[in-house]
PDB file of C-alpha atoms and ligand atoms in Angstrom:
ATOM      1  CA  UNK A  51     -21.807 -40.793 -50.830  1.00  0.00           C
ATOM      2  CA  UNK A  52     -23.175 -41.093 -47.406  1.00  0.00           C
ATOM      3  CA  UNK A  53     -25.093 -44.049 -46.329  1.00  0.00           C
ATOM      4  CA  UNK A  54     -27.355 -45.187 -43.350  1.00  0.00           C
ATOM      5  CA  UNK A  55     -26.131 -46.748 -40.395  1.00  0.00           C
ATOM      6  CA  UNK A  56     -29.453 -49.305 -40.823  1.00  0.00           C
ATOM      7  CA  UNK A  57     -28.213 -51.316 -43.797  1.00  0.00           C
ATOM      8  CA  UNK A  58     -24.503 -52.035 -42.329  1.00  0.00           C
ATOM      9  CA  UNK A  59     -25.287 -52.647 -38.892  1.00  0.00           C
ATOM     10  CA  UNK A  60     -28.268 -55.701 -39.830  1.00  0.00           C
ATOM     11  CA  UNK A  61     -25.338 -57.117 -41.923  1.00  0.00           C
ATOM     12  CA  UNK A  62     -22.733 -56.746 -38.751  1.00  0.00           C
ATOM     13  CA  UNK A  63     -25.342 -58.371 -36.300  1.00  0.00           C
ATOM     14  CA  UNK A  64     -25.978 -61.054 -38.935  1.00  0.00           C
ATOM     15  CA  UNK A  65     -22.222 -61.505 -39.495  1.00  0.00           C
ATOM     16  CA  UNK A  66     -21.129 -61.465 -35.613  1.00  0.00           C
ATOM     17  CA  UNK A  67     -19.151 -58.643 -35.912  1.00  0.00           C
ATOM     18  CA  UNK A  68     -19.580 -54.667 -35.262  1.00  0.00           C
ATOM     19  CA  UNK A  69     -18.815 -51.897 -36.759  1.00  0.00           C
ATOM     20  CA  UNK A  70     -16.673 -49.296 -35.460  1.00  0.00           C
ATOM     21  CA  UNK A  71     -17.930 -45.500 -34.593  1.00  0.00           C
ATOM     22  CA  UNK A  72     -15.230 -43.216 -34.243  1.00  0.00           C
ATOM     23  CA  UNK A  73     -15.736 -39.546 -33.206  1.00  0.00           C
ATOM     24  CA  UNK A  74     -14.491 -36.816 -35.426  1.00  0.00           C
ATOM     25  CA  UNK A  75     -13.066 -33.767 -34.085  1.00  0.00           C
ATOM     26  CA  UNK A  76     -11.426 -32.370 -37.084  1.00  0.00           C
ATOM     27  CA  UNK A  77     -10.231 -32.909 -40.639  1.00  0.00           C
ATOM     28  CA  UNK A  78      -6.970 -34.799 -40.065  1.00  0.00           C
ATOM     29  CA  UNK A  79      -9.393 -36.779 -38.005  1.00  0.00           C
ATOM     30  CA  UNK A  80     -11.267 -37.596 -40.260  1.00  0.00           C
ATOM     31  CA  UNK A  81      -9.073 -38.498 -43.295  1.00  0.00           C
ATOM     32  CA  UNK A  82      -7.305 -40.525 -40.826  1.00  0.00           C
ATOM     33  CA  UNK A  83      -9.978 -42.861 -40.140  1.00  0.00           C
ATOM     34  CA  UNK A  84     -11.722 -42.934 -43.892  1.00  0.00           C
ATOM     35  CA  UNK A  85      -8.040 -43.680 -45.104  1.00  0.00           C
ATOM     36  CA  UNK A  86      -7.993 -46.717 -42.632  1.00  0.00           C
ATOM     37  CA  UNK A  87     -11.263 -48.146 -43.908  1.00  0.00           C
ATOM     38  CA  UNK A  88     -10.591 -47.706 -46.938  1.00  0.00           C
ATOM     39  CA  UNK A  89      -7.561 -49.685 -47.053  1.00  0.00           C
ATOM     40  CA  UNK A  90      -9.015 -52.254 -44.716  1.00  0.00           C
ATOM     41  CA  UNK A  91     -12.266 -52.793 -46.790  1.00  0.00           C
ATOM     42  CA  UNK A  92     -14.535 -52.054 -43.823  1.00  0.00           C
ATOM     43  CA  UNK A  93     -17.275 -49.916 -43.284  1.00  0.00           C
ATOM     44  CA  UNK A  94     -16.687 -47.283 -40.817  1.00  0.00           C
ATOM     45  CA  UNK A  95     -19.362 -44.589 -38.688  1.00  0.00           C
ATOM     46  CA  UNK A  96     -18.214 -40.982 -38.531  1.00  0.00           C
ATOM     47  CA  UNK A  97     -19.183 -40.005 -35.247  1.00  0.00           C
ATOM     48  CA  UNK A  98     -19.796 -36.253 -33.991  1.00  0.00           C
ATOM     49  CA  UNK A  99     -20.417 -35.113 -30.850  1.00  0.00           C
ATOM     50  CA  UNK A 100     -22.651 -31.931 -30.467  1.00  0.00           C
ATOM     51  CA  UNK A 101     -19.194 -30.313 -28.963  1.00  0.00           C
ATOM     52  CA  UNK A 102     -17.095 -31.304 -31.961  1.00  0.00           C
ATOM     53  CA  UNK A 103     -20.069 -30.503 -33.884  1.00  0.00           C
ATOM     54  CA  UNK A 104     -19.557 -26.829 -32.479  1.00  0.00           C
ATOM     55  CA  UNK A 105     -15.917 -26.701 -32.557  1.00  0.00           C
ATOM     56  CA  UNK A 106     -15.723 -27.837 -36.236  1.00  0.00           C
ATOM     57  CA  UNK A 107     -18.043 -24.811 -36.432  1.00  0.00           C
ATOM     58  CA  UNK A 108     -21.872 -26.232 -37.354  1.00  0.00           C
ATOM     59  CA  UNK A 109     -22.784 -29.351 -38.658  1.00  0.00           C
ATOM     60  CA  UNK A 110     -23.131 -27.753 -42.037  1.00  0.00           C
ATOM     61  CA  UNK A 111     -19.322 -27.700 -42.378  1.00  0.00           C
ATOM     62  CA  UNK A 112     -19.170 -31.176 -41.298  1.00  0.00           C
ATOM     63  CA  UNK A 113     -21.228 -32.263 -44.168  1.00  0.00           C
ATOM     64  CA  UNK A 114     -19.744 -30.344 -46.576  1.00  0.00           C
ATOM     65  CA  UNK A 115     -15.880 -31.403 -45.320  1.00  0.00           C
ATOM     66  CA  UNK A 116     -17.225 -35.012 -45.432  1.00  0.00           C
ATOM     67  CA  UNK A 117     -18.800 -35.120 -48.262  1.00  0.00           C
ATOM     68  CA  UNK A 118     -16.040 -33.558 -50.006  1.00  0.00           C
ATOM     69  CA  UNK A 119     -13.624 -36.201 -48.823  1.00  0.00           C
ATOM     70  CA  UNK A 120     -15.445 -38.936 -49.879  1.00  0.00           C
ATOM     71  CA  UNK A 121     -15.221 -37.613 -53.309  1.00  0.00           C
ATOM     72  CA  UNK A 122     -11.933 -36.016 -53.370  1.00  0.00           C
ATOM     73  CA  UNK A 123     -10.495 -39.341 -51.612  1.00  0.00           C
ATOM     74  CA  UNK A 124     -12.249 -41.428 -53.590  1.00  0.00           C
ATOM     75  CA  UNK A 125     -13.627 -43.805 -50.653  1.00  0.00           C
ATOM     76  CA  UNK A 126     -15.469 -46.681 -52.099  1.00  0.00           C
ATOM     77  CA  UNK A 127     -16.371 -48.510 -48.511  1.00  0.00           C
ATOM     78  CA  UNK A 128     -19.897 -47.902 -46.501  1.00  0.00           C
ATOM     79  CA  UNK A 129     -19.656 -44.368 -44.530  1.00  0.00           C
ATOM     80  CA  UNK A 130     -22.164 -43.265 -42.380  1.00  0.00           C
ATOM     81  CA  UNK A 131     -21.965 -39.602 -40.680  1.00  0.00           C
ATOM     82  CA  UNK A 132     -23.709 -39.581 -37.164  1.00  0.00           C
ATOM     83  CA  UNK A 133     -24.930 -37.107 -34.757  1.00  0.00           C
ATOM     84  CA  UNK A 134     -23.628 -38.921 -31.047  1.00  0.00           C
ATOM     85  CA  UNK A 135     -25.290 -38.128 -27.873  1.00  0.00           C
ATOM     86  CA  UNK A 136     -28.192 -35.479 -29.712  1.00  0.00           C
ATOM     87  CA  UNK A 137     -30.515 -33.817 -27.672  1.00  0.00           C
ATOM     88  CA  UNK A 138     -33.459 -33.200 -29.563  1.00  0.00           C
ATOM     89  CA  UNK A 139     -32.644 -29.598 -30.946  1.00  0.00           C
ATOM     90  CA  UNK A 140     -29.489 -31.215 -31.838  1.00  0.00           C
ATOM     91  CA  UNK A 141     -31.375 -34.184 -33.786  1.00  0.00           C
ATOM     92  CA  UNK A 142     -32.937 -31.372 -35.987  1.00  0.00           C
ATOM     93  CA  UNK A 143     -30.129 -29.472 -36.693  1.00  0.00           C
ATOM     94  CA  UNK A 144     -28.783 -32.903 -38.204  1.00  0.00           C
ATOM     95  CA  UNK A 145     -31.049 -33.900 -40.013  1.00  0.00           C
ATOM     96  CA  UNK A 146     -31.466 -30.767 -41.593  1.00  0.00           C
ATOM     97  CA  UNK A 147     -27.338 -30.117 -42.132  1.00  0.00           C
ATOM     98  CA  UNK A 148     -27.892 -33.785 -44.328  1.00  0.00           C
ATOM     99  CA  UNK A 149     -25.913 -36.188 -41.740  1.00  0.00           C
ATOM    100  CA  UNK A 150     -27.148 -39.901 -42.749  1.00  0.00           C
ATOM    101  CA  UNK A 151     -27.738 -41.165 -39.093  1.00  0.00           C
ATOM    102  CA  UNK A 152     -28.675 -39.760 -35.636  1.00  0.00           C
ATOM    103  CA  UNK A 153     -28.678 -40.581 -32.446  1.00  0.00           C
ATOM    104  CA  UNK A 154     -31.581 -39.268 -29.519  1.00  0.00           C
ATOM    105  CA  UNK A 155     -29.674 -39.545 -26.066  1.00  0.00           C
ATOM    106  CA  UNK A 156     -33.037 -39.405 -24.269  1.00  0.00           C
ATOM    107  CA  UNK A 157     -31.817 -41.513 -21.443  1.00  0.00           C
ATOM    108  CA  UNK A 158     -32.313 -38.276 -19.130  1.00  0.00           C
ATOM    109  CA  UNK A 159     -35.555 -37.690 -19.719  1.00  0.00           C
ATOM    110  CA  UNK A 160     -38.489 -39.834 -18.141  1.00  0.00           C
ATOM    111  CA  UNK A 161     -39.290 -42.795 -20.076  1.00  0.00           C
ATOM    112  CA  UNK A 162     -42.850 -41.279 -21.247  1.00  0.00           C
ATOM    113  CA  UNK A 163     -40.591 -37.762 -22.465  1.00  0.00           C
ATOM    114  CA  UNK A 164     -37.694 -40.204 -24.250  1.00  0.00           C
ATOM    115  CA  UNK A 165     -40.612 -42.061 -25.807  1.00  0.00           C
ATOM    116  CA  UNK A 166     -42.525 -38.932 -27.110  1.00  0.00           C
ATOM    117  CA  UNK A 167     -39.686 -37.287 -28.746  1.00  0.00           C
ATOM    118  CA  UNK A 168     -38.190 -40.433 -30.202  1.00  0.00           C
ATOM    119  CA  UNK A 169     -41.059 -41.233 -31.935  1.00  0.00           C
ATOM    120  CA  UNK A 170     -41.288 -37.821 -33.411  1.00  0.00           C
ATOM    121  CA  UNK A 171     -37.959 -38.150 -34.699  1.00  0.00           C
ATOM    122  CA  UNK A 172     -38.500 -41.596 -35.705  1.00  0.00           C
ATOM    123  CA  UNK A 173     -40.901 -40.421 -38.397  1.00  0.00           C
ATOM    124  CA  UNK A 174     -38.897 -37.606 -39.675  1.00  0.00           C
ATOM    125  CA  UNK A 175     -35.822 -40.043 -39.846  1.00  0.00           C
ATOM    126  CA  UNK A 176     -37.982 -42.117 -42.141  1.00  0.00           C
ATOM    127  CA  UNK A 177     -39.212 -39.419 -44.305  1.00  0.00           C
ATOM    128  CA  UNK A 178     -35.659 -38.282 -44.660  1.00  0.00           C
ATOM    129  CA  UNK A 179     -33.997 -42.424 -45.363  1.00  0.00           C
ATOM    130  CA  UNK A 180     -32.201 -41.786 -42.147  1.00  0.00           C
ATOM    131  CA  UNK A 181     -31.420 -44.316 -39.096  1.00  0.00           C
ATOM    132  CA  UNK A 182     -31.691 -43.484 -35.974  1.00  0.00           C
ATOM    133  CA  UNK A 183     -29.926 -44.607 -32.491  1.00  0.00           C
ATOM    134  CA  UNK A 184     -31.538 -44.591 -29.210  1.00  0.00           C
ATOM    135  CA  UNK A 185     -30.252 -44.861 -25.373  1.00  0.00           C
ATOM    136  CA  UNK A 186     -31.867 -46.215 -22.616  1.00  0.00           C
ATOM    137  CA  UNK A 187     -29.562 -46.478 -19.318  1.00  0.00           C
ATOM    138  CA  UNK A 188     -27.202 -43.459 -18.862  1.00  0.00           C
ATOM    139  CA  UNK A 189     -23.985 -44.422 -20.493  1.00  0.00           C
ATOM    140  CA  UNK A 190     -21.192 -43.463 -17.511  1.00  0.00           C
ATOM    141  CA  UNK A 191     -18.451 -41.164 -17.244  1.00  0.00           C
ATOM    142  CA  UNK A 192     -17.790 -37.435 -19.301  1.00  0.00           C
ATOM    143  CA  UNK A 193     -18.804 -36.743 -22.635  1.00  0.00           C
ATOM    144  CA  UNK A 194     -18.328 -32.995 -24.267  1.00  0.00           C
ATOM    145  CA  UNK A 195     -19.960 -32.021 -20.470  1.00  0.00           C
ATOM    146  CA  UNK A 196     -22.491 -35.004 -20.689  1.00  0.00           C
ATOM    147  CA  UNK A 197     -22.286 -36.769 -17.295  1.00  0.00           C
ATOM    148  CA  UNK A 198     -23.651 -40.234 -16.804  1.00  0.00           C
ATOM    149  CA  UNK A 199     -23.733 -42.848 -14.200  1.00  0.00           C
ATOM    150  CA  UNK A 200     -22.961 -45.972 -16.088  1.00  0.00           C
ATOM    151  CA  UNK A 201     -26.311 -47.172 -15.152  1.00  0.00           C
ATOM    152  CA  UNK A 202     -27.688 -50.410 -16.558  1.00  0.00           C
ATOM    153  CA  UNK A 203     -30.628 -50.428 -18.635  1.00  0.00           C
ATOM    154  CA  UNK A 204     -34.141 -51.748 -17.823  1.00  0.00           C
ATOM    155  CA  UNK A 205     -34.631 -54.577 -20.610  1.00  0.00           C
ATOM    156  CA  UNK A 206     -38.505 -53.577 -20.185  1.00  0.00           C
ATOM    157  CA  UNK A 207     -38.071 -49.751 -21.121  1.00  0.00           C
ATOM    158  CA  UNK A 208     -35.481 -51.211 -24.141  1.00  0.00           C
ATOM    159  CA  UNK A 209     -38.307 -53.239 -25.418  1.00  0.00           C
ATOM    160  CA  UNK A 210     -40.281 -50.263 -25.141  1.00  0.00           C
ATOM    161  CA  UNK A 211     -37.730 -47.561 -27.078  1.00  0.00           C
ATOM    162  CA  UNK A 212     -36.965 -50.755 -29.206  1.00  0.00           C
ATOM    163  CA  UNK A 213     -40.723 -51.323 -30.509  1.00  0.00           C
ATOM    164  CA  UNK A 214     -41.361 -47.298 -31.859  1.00  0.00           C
ATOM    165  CA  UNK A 215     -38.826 -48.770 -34.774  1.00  0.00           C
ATOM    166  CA  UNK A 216     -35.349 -47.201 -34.109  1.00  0.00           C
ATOM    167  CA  UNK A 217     -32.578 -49.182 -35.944  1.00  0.00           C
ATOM    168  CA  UNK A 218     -30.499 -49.459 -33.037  1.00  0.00           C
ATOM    169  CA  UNK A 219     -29.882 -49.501 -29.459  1.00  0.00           C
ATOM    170  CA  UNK A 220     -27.503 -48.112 -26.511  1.00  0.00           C
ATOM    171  CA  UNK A 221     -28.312 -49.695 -23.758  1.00  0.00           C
ATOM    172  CA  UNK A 222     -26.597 -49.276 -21.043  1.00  0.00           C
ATOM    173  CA  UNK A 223     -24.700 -52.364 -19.407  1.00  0.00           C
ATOM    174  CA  UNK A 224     -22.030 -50.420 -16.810  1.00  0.00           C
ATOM    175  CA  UNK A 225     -19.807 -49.131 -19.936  1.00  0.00           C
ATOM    176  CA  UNK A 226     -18.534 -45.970 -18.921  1.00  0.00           C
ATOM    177  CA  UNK A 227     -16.948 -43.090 -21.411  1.00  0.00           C
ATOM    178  CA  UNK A 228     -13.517 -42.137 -20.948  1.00  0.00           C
ATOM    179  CA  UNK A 229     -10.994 -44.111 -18.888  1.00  0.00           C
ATOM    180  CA  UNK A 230     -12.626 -46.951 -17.236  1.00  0.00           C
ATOM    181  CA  UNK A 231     -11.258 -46.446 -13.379  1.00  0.00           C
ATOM    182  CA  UNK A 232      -9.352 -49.166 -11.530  1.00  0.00           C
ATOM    183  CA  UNK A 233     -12.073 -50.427  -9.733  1.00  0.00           C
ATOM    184  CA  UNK A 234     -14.365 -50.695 -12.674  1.00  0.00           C
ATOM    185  CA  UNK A 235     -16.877 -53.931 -12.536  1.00  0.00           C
ATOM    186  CA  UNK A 236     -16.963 -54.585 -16.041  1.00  0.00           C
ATOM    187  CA  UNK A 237     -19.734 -55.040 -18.336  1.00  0.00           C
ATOM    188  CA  UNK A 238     -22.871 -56.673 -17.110  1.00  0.00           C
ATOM    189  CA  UNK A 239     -23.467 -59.546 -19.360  1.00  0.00           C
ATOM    190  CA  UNK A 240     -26.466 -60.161 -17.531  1.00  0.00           C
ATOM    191  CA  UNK A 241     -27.728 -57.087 -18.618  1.00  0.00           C
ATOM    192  CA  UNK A 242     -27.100 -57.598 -22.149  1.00  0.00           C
ATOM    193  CA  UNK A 243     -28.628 -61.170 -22.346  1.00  0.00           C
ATOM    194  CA  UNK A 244     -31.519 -59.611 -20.815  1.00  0.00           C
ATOM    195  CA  UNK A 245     -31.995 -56.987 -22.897  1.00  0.00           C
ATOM    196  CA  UNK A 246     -31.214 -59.072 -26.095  1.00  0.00           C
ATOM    197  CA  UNK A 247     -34.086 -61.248 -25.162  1.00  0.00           C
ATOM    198  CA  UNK A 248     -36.554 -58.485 -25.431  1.00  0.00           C
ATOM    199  CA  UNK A 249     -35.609 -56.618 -28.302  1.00  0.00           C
ATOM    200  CA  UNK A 250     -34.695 -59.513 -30.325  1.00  0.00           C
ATOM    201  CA  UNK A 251     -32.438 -59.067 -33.443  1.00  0.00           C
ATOM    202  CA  UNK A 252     -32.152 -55.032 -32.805  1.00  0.00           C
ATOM    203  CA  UNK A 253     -28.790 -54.197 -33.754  1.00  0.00           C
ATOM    204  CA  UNK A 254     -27.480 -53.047 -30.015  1.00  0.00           C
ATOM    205  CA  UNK A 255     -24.564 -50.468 -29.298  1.00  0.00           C
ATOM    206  CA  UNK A 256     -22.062 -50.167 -27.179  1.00  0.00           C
ATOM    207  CA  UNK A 257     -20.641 -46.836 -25.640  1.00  0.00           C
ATOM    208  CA  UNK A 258     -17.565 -45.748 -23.893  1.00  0.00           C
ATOM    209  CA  UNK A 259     -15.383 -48.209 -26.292  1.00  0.00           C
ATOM    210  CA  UNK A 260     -12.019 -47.135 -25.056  1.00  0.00           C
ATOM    211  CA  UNK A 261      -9.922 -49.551 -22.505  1.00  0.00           C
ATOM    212  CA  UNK A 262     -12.692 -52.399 -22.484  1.00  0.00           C
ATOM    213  CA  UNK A 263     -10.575 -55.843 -22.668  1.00  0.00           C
ATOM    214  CA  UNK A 264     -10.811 -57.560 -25.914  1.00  0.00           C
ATOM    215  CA  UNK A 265     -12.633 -60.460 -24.245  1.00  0.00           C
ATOM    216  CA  UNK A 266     -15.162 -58.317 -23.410  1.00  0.00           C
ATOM    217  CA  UNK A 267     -16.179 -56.887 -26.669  1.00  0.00           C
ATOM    218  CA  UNK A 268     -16.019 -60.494 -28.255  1.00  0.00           C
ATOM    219  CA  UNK A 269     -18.277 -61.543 -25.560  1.00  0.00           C
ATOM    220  CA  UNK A 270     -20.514 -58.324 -26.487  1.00  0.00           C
ATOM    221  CA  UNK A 271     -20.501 -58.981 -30.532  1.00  0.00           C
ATOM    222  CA  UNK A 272     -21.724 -62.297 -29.654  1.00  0.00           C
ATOM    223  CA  UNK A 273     -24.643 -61.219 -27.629  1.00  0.00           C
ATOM    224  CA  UNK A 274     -25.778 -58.512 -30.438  1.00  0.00           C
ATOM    225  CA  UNK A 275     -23.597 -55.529 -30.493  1.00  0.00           C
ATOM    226  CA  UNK A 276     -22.935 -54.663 -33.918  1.00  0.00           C
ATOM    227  CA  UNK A 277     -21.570 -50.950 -33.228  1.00  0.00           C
ATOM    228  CA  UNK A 278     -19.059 -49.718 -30.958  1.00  0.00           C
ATOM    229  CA  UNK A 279     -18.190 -46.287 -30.242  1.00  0.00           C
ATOM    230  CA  UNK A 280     -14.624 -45.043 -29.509  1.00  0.00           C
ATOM    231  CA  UNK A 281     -13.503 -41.610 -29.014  1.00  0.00           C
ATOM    232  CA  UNK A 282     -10.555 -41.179 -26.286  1.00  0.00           C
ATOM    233  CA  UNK A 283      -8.448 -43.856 -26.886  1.00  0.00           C
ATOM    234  CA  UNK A 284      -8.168 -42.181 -30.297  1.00  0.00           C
ATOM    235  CA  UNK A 285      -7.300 -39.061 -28.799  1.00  0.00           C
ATOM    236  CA  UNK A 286      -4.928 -40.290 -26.160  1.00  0.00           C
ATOM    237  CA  UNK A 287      -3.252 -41.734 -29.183  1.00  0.00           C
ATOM    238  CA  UNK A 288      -2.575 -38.403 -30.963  1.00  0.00           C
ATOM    239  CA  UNK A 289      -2.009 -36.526 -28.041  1.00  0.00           C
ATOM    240  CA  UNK A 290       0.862 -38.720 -26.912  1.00  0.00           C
ATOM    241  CA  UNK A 291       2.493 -39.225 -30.647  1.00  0.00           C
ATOM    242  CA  UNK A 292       1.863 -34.792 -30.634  1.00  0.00           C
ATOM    243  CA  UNK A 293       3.972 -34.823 -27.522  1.00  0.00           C
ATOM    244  CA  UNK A 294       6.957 -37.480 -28.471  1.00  0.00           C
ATOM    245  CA  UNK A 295       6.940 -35.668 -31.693  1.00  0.00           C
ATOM    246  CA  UNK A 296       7.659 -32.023 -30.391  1.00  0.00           C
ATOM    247  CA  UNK A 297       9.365 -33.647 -27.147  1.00  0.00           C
ATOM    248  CA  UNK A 298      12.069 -34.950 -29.674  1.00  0.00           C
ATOM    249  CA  UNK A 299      12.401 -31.507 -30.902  1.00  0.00           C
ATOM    250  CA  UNK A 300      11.143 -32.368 -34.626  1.00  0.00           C
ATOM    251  CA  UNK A 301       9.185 -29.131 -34.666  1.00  0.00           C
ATOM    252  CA  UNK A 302      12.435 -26.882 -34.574  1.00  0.00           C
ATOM    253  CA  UNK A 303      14.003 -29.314 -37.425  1.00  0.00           C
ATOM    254  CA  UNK A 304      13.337 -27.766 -40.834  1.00  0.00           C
ATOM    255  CA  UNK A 305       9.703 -27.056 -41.598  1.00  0.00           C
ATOM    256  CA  UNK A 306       8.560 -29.290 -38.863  1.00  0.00           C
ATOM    257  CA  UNK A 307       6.976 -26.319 -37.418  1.00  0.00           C
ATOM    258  CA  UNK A 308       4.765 -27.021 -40.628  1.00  0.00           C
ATOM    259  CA  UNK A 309       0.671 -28.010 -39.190  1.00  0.00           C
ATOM    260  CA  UNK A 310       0.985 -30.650 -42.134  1.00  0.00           C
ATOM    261  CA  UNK A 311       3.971 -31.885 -40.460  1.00  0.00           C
ATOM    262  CA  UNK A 312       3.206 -31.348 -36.848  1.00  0.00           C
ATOM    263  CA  UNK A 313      -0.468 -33.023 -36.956  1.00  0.00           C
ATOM    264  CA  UNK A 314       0.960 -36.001 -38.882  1.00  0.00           C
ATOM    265  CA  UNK A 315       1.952 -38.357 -36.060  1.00  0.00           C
ATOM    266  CA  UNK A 316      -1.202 -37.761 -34.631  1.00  0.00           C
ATOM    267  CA  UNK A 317      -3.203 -38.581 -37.206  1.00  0.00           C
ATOM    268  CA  UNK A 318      -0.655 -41.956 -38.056  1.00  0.00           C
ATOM    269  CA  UNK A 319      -1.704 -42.819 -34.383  1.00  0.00           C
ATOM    270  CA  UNK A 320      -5.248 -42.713 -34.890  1.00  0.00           C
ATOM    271  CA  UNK A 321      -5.133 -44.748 -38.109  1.00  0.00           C
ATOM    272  CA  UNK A 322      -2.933 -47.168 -35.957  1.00  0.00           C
ATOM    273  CA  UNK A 323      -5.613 -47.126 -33.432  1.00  0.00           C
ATOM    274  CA  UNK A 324      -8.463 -47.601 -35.971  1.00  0.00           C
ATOM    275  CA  UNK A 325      -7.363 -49.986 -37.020  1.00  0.00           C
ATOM    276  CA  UNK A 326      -6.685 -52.053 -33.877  1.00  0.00           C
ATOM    277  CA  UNK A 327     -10.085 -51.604 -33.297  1.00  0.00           C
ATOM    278  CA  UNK A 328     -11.502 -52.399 -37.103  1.00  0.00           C
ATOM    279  CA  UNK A 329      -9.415 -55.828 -36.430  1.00  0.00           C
ATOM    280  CA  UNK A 330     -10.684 -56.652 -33.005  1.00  0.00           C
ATOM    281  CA  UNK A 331     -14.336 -55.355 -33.492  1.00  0.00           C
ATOM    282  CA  UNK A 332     -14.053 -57.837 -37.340  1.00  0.00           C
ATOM    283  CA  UNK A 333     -14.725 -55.294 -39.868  1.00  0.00           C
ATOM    284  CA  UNK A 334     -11.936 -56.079 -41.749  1.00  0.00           C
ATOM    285  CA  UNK A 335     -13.388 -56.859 -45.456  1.00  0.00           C
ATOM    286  CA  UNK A 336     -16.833 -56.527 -44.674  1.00  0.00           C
ATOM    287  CA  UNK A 337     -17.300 -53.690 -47.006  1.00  0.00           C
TER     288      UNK A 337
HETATM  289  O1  LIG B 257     -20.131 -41.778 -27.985  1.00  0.00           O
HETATM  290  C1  LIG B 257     -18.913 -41.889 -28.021  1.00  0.00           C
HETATM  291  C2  LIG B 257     -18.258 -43.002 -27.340  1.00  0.00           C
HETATM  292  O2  LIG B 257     -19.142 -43.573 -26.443  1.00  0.00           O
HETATM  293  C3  LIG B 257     -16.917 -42.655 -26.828  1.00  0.00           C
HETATM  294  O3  LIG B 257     -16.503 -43.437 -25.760  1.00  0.00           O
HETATM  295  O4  LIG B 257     -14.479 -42.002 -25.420  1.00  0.00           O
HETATM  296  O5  LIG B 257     -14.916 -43.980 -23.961  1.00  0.00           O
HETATM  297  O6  LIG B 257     -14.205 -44.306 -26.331  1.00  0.00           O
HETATM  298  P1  LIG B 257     -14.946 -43.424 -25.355  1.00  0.00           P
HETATM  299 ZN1  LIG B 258     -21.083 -42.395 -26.132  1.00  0.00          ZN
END
């Protein structure tokens, strides 16, 4: 069944490693990545975007598909299913579908607005035995239409968002979602060390996970990330194995026209890529 992301994420932080969040945008998505952490021993987030959320069409029927998978795949290892980038409507419609996690992307709103409504759904996150993410810092670059700046976060307003009790934190240190551009600074470590100084042990999160060099997120695990969130790279995976596949003409062999056939090196590519990322981020085992 479905768990927090509280519990796993204090153990990553404690540990010095992170956990990986990986969107879902569809069922061979998702079997793909609870069939890598299962046989890795690792716990694993379910992301979904509000867009995916739409396109998979309501959150009811991701909790239902989910929760049937767990059972029907027998997965044994920590799995928590989590609302990405919410508004605040969004939050509700979670938390009523049954998702085990949210997160409040209040970064847009003025500080006093973010704090209001993140306390609000701070309490009903508790009444409900859910955890809940905040952001502080637009995270940059295109998500599902959300635009942001890849601004870096004001280690004052994290301590602020920090002390209303979420259980963890995107702040933002210059990540950027999507494909980081050529010219692309890196992340501010400054930023981070800052920001882990005033909000102490909070388990901290870091967006826009595709194409940051492994250095980096070693460097970021060690200053208090403990969940990382990756989305393209998984989908530039299968969209590329999609393309060799029908490229190569397999989908005019036999009953390779078959969707069980013609989504399967898609989904092998996201496994592959899960699992890259399980390995690098150290959830191997963890489970
Ligand atoms: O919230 C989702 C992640 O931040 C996705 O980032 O698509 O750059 O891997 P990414
Ligand atoms: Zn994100």
């Amino acid at each position: 069944m479905l768990v927090t992301a509280k519990e796993m994420l204090e153990k990553a932080r404690d540990g010095k490693y992170a956990v990986g969040h990986f969107n879902i945008n569809n069922l061979e998505w998702t079997k793909a990545i609870l069939q890598t952490a299962e046989e890795l021993r690792s716990p694993v987030i379910l992301g979904v975007s509000e867009g995916a959320g739409k396109y998979m069409t309501g959150f009811k029927t991701v909790v239902g598909m989910v929760n049937g998978m767990l059972e029907e795949m027998k997965i044994t290892v920590p799995v928590a299913l989590h609302l990405d980038h919410g508004t605040y409507e969004g939050c509700l419609k979670c938390i009523d579908a049954g998702f085990s996690s949210i997160m409040f992307d209040g970064s847009h709103y003025p500080i006093e607005e973010n704090v209001e409504k993140t306390k609000e759904l701070i309490r009903i996150c508790r009444e409900k035995g859910m955890s809940l993410e905040a952001e502080v810092g637009a995270i940059g670059g295109e998500e599902d239409g959300v635009i942001g700046m890849g601004e870096c976060a004001d280690p004052n307003e994290c301590k602020m968002i920090a002390d209303l009790g979420v259980d963890m934190l995107a702040a933002g240190i210059g990540n950027i979602h999507g494909k980081y551009p050529a010219n692309w600074k890196g992340l501010s470590f400054e930023t981070l060390a800052a920001v882990k100084e005033k909000v102490g042990d909070m388990p901290l999160v870091l967006h826009g996970g595709t194409g940051i060099p492994e250095d980096m997120i070693k460097k970021a695990i060690s200053l208090g990330v403990a969940k990382i969130n990756v989305n393209t790279e998984c989908q530039l995976a299968f969209a590329d194995a999609t393309r060799k596949y029908i490229e190569a003409g397999k989908d005019l062999e036999g009953k390779g026209f078959d969707p069980r056939k013609l989504l399967a090196p898609g989904a092998e590519a996201i496994k592959a890529t899960v699992k890259t990322k399980m390995e690098l981020f150290g959830s191997v085992g963890k489970a």
